[in-house]
Coordinates of C-alpha atoms and ligand atoms in Angstrom, one line a residue:
M9 CA 48.0 3.8 -49.8
K10 CA 44.8 1.9 -50.3
F11 CA 45.0 -1.6 -49.9
D12 CA 42.4 -3.8 -51.3
L13 CA 43.2 -6.9 -50.4
H14 CA 40.7 -9.4 -51.5
S15 CA 39.1 -9.5 -54.8
H16 CA 37.8 -12.2 -57.6
S17 CA 38.3 -12.0 -61.2
R18 CA 36.4 -14.0 -63.8
A19 CA 38.8 -16.6 -62.8
S20 CA 36.0 -17.4 -60.1
D21 CA 33.0 -16.3 -59.4
G22 CA 33.9 -12.9 -60.4
E23 CA 32.5 -10.8 -63.4
L24 CA 35.7 -9.2 -64.4
A25 CA 38.9 -10.0 -66.9
P26 CA 42.1 -10.2 -64.1
V27 CA 43.3 -6.8 -66.0
D28 CA 39.9 -5.0 -66.4
L29 CA 39.8 -6.0 -62.2
L30 CA 43.2 -4.1 -61.7
N31 CA 41.9 -1.0 -63.6
R32 CA 38.8 -0.7 -62.0
A33 CA 40.1 -0.8 -58.7
R34 CA 42.9 2.0 -60.1
A35 CA 40.0 4.3 -60.5
H36 CA 38.7 3.7 -57.4
G37 CA 41.9 4.6 -55.6
V38 CA 43.2 1.6 -54.6
T39 CA 47.1 1.6 -55.1
H40 CA 47.6 -2.2 -53.7
L41 CA 45.2 -5.0 -55.2
S42 CA 45.3 -8.4 -54.3
I43 CA 43.3 -10.9 -56.9
T44 CA 42.0 -13.8 -54.7
D45 CA 39.7 -15.9 -56.5
H46 CA 38.7 -19.3 -55.2
D47 CA 40.8 -22.0 -55.0
T48 CA 42.8 -20.8 -58.3
V49 CA 45.8 -18.6 -58.9
S50 CA 44.8 -19.0 -62.6
G51 CA 44.1 -15.4 -63.0
Y52 CA 47.9 -14.3 -62.5
A53 CA 48.5 -16.1 -65.9
D54 CA 49.7 -13.5 -68.5
L55 CA 48.4 -10.9 -66.6
S56 CA 50.4 -7.8 -66.9
T57 CA 50.0 -4.8 -64.4
P58 CA 48.9 -1.4 -65.8
S59 CA 50.7 1.3 -64.0
G60 CA 49.7 3.1 -61.1
I61 CA 48.8 0.1 -59.0
E62 CA 50.8 -2.7 -57.6
L63 CA 49.3 -6.1 -57.3
I64 CA 49.8 -8.6 -54.5
T65 CA 49.6 -12.5 -55.3
G66 CA 46.5 -14.2 -53.3
I67 CA 44.1 -16.6 -53.3
E68 CA 40.8 -17.8 -51.1
L69 CA 40.9 -20.8 -50.2
S70 CA 38.1 -23.3 -48.9
S71 CA 38.7 -25.4 -46.1
S72 CA 36.4 -27.2 -43.2
W73 CA 37.0 -26.3 -39.6
R74 CA 34.1 -28.3 -37.0
R75 CA 32.1 -29.2 -39.9
R76 CA 31.7 -25.6 -41.4
G77 CA 33.3 -24.4 -44.1
I78 CA 35.9 -21.1 -43.2
H79 CA 37.7 -19.7 -46.1
V80 CA 41.5 -18.9 -45.8
L81 CA 43.0 -15.8 -47.9
G82 CA 46.7 -16.6 -48.8
L83 CA 48.4 -13.6 -49.4
N84 CA 51.8 -12.4 -50.9
I85 CA 52.3 -15.8 -52.1
D86 CA 54.6 -17.7 -54.6
L87 CA 52.3 -18.6 -57.7
Q88 CA 55.1 -21.6 -58.4
S89 CA 55.0 -22.7 -55.2
D90 CA 54.5 -26.7 -55.8
E91 CA 52.9 -27.6 -52.5
L92 CA 50.5 -24.6 -53.1
L93 CA 50.1 -25.8 -56.9
A94 CA 49.4 -29.4 -55.3
G95 CA 46.7 -28.2 -53.0
I96 CA 45.1 -26.4 -55.6
A97 CA 44.8 -29.4 -57.8
E98 CA 43.5 -31.2 -54.6
Q99 CA 40.5 -28.8 -54.4
G100 CA 39.5 -29.5 -57.9
V101 CA 39.5 -33.2 -57.6
R102 CA 37.3 -32.4 -54.6
R103 CA 35.0 -30.5 -56.8
M104 CA 34.9 -33.1 -59.5
R105 CA 34.6 -35.8 -56.7
R106 CA 31.1 -33.9 -56.1
A107 CA 30.3 -33.0 -59.9
R108 CA 30.2 -36.9 -59.9
R109 CA 27.8 -37.0 -56.9
I110 CA 25.2 -34.4 -58.0
A111 CA 24.9 -36.0 -61.4
D112 CA 24.5 -39.3 -59.9
R113 CA 21.7 -38.2 -57.5
L114 CA 20.0 -36.2 -60.2
V115 CA 20.0 -39.4 -62.3
K116 CA 18.5 -41.2 -59.2
A117 CA 16.0 -38.6 -59.5
G118 CA 15.1 -39.7 -63.0
L119 CA 17.1 -37.3 -64.8
P120 CA 19.5 -38.8 -67.7
D121 CA 23.1 -38.4 -67.0
I122 CA 24.3 -34.6 -67.5
H123 CA 27.9 -34.9 -65.7
D124 CA 29.7 -34.3 -69.3
D125 CA 27.6 -31.3 -70.1
V126 CA 28.3 -29.8 -66.8
I127 CA 32.1 -30.3 -67.3
A128 CA 32.5 -29.0 -70.7
A129 CA 29.9 -25.7 -69.5
A130 CA 32.3 -25.2 -66.2
A131 CA 34.9 -25.0 -69.7
G132 CA 37.9 -25.3 -67.0
A133 CA 36.2 -23.3 -64.5
N134 CA 36.0 -24.5 -61.0
V135 CA 32.8 -26.4 -61.4
G136 CA 29.9 -26.0 -59.2
R137 CA 26.0 -25.8 -59.1
P138 CA 25.2 -22.7 -61.1
H139 CA 26.7 -25.1 -63.9
F140 CA 24.3 -27.7 -62.9
A141 CA 21.6 -25.2 -62.9
H142 CA 22.9 -23.9 -66.5
C143 CA 22.5 -27.3 -67.9
L144 CA 19.0 -28.3 -66.5
V145 CA 17.8 -25.2 -67.8
E146 CA 19.6 -25.6 -71.3
G147 CA 18.0 -29.5 -71.6
G148 CA 14.7 -28.2 -70.7
Y149 CA 14.1 -30.1 -67.6
V150 CA 13.6 -27.0 -65.4
R151 CA 12.3 -23.5 -66.4
D152 CA 14.9 -21.5 -65.3
V153 CA 17.8 -21.5 -62.7
K154 CA 15.8 -20.8 -59.5
Q155 CA 13.7 -23.9 -60.6
A156 CA 16.7 -25.7 -60.6
F157 CA 17.7 -25.1 -57.1
R158 CA 14.5 -25.3 -55.9
K159 CA 13.6 -28.4 -57.4
Y160 CA 16.8 -30.3 -57.3
L161 CA 20.3 -28.3 -56.2
G162 CA 19.2 -26.3 -53.3
D163 CA 20.0 -26.9 -49.7
G164 CA 18.2 -30.1 -48.6
R165 CA 17.0 -31.0 -52.2
R166 CA 17.2 -34.3 -54.0
A167 CA 20.7 -33.7 -55.3
D168 CA 22.4 -31.3 -52.6
V169 CA 25.7 -32.5 -51.8
R170 CA 27.8 -31.2 -49.6
Q171 CA 31.2 -29.9 -50.8
A172 CA 33.6 -32.1 -48.5
W173 CA 37.0 -29.4 -48.4
P174 CA 40.5 -30.5 -46.4
P175 CA 40.6 -29.3 -42.7
L176 CA 41.9 -25.4 -41.9
G177 CA 45.4 -26.5 -41.1
D178 CA 46.2 -27.9 -44.6
V179 CA 45.2 -24.9 -46.0
V180 CA 47.3 -22.6 -44.0
D181 CA 50.1 -25.2 -44.8
W182 CA 50.3 -24.7 -48.4
I183 CA 50.1 -21.0 -48.1
R184 CA 53.1 -21.1 -45.4
A185 CA 54.5 -23.4 -48.0
A186 CA 54.0 -20.6 -50.7
G187 CA 55.9 -18.2 -48.5
G188 CA 52.5 -16.2 -48.0
S189 CA 50.3 -15.0 -44.9
A190 CA 47.0 -16.8 -43.9
V191 CA 44.6 -14.7 -43.0
L192 CA 40.8 -15.7 -41.7
A193 CA 38.4 -14.4 -44.2
H194 CA 35.5 -12.7 -43.4
P195 CA 35.2 -13.6 -39.6
A196 CA 31.7 -11.9 -39.4
H197 CA 30.2 -14.1 -41.9
Y198 CA 30.3 -17.2 -40.3
R199 CA 27.6 -16.6 -38.1
L200 CA 29.3 -18.0 -35.0
T201 CA 28.7 -17.1 -31.2
R202 CA 31.4 -15.1 -30.0
T203 CA 32.9 -17.9 -28.0
K204 CA 32.8 -20.2 -31.4
L205 CA 34.4 -17.2 -33.3
R206 CA 37.1 -16.9 -30.2
E207 CA 38.0 -20.8 -30.8
L208 CA 38.2 -20.8 -34.6
V209 CA 40.5 -17.6 -34.1
S210 CA 42.7 -19.6 -31.4
D211 CA 42.7 -22.5 -33.9
F212 CA 43.8 -20.9 -36.9
K213 CA 46.8 -19.2 -34.8
A214 CA 47.6 -22.5 -33.6
A215 CA 47.5 -23.8 -37.2
G216 CA 49.9 -21.1 -38.2
G217 CA 47.3 -18.3 -39.2
D218 CA 49.2 -14.6 -39.2
G219 CA 45.9 -12.5 -39.5
I220 CA 42.6 -11.8 -39.8
E221 CA 40.2 -10.0 -42.2
V222 CA 39.3 -7.1 -40.0
I223 CA 37.4 -5.3 -42.4
S224 CA 35.2 -6.7 -45.0
G225 CA 33.9 -4.3 -47.6
T226 CA 31.3 -1.7 -45.8
Q227 CA 30.3 -3.2 -42.3
D228 CA 29.2 -1.3 -39.3
A229 CA 31.7 0.0 -36.5
A230 CA 30.2 -2.3 -34.1
T231 CA 31.3 -5.5 -36.3
T232 CA 34.9 -3.7 -37.2
R233 CA 35.5 -3.0 -33.2
Q234 CA 34.9 -6.8 -32.4
L235 CA 37.1 -7.7 -35.4
S236 CA 39.8 -5.3 -34.4
D237 CA 39.6 -6.5 -30.8
L238 CA 40.2 -10.0 -31.6
A239 CA 43.1 -9.2 -33.7
G240 CA 44.6 -7.4 -30.7
D241 CA 43.8 -10.0 -28.3
F242 CA 45.3 -13.2 -30.4
D243 CA 48.1 -10.8 -31.3
M244 CA 47.6 -11.2 -35.0
S245 CA 47.7 -8.8 -38.0
A246 CA 44.7 -7.6 -39.6
S247 CA 43.6 -7.1 -43.0
A248 CA 41.3 -5.5 -45.3
G249 CA 39.4 -6.0 -48.7
S250 CA 36.2 -5.4 -50.6
D251 CA 35.5 -8.9 -51.2
F252 CA 34.3 -7.6 -54.9
H253 CA 33.0 -9.9 -57.2
R254 CA 31.3 -7.3 -60.0
P255 CA 30.3 -4.2 -60.2
G256 CA 26.8 -3.2 -59.0
V257 CA 27.1 -4.1 -55.5
R258 CA 27.6 -1.2 -53.2
R259 CA 29.0 -2.9 -50.1
A260 CA 31.6 -4.7 -52.2
E261 CA 33.0 -2.2 -54.2
L262 CA 36.6 -2.3 -55.0
G263 CA 38.5 0.1 -52.3
G264 CA 35.1 1.1 -50.9
F265 CA 35.5 0.3 -47.4
E266 CA 37.0 2.2 -43.9
P267 CA 40.3 2.5 -43.0
L268 CA 41.5 -0.2 -40.5
P269 CA 41.4 1.0 -36.9
E270 CA 44.7 2.6 -35.7
Q271 CA 45.2 -0.1 -32.9
C272 CA 45.6 -2.7 -35.8
R273 CA 48.5 -4.2 -37.4
P274 CA 48.8 -4.1 -40.9
I275 CA 49.3 -7.0 -42.4
W276 CA 51.0 -5.9 -45.1
E277 CA 53.4 -4.0 -42.9
T278 CA 54.8 -7.7 -42.4
W279 CA 55.8 -8.2 -45.5
Ligands
MN308 MN1 32.7 -15.8 -54.4
MN309 MN1 34.4 -15.9 -49.0
MN310 MN1 35.7 -13.7 -51.4

């Protein structure tokens, strides 16, 4: 069995349609896949699972902890849960609010109001900076996407607006209300000190978190050891996933990662 419990389809920022994602996962030896799109479960709409692979419902929710963006995976969730769907709707409202503020900043910088074009360009998907960049290029205000970020949208630039996400505990509540397991995604990616990381895991567990993602794509052995020790110290389950977004990224290929260390308690064994 090979569980890959972290992947993205084009329902968020991935490249493949959900069914193509499943087929590719199967071709890479994955027996159980979770599609964990950012703040949406729309990839699951009308999705029929091809034979030879099992689908585990999931989502990757954005949250904040001490002013940092922290990602939480909700696995094995009830897709119809009212609480979860309300939470997802709230994330959408937050994104829309930010889009309005970015557009206002661009107006202040002397550009026309491209807000409505940006919403149209997002076509119902989660609106974000790439859609702004696209519209700035289309309108001839910048040469290319790179310049759009360098001049306006990038960190610290005139139209850089921080996204305000709900507290960590809120997204854990939504996941648990949907009967799912809450897993701290890619803990090594936040560049926290050892002490801070332990504080994060401690707070996450206190909020009702069930597990931590011990394996995130291909990673070095020291990281795996550190994260499996962390899971052990806090008596939490362990998860593993590629964080696949598109073909051609070798460190994040479907199923392309080491198995969980022996000492770990796999999250799927708790289901
Ligand atoms: Mn992503
Ligand atoms: Mn993430
Ligand atoms: Mn991800």
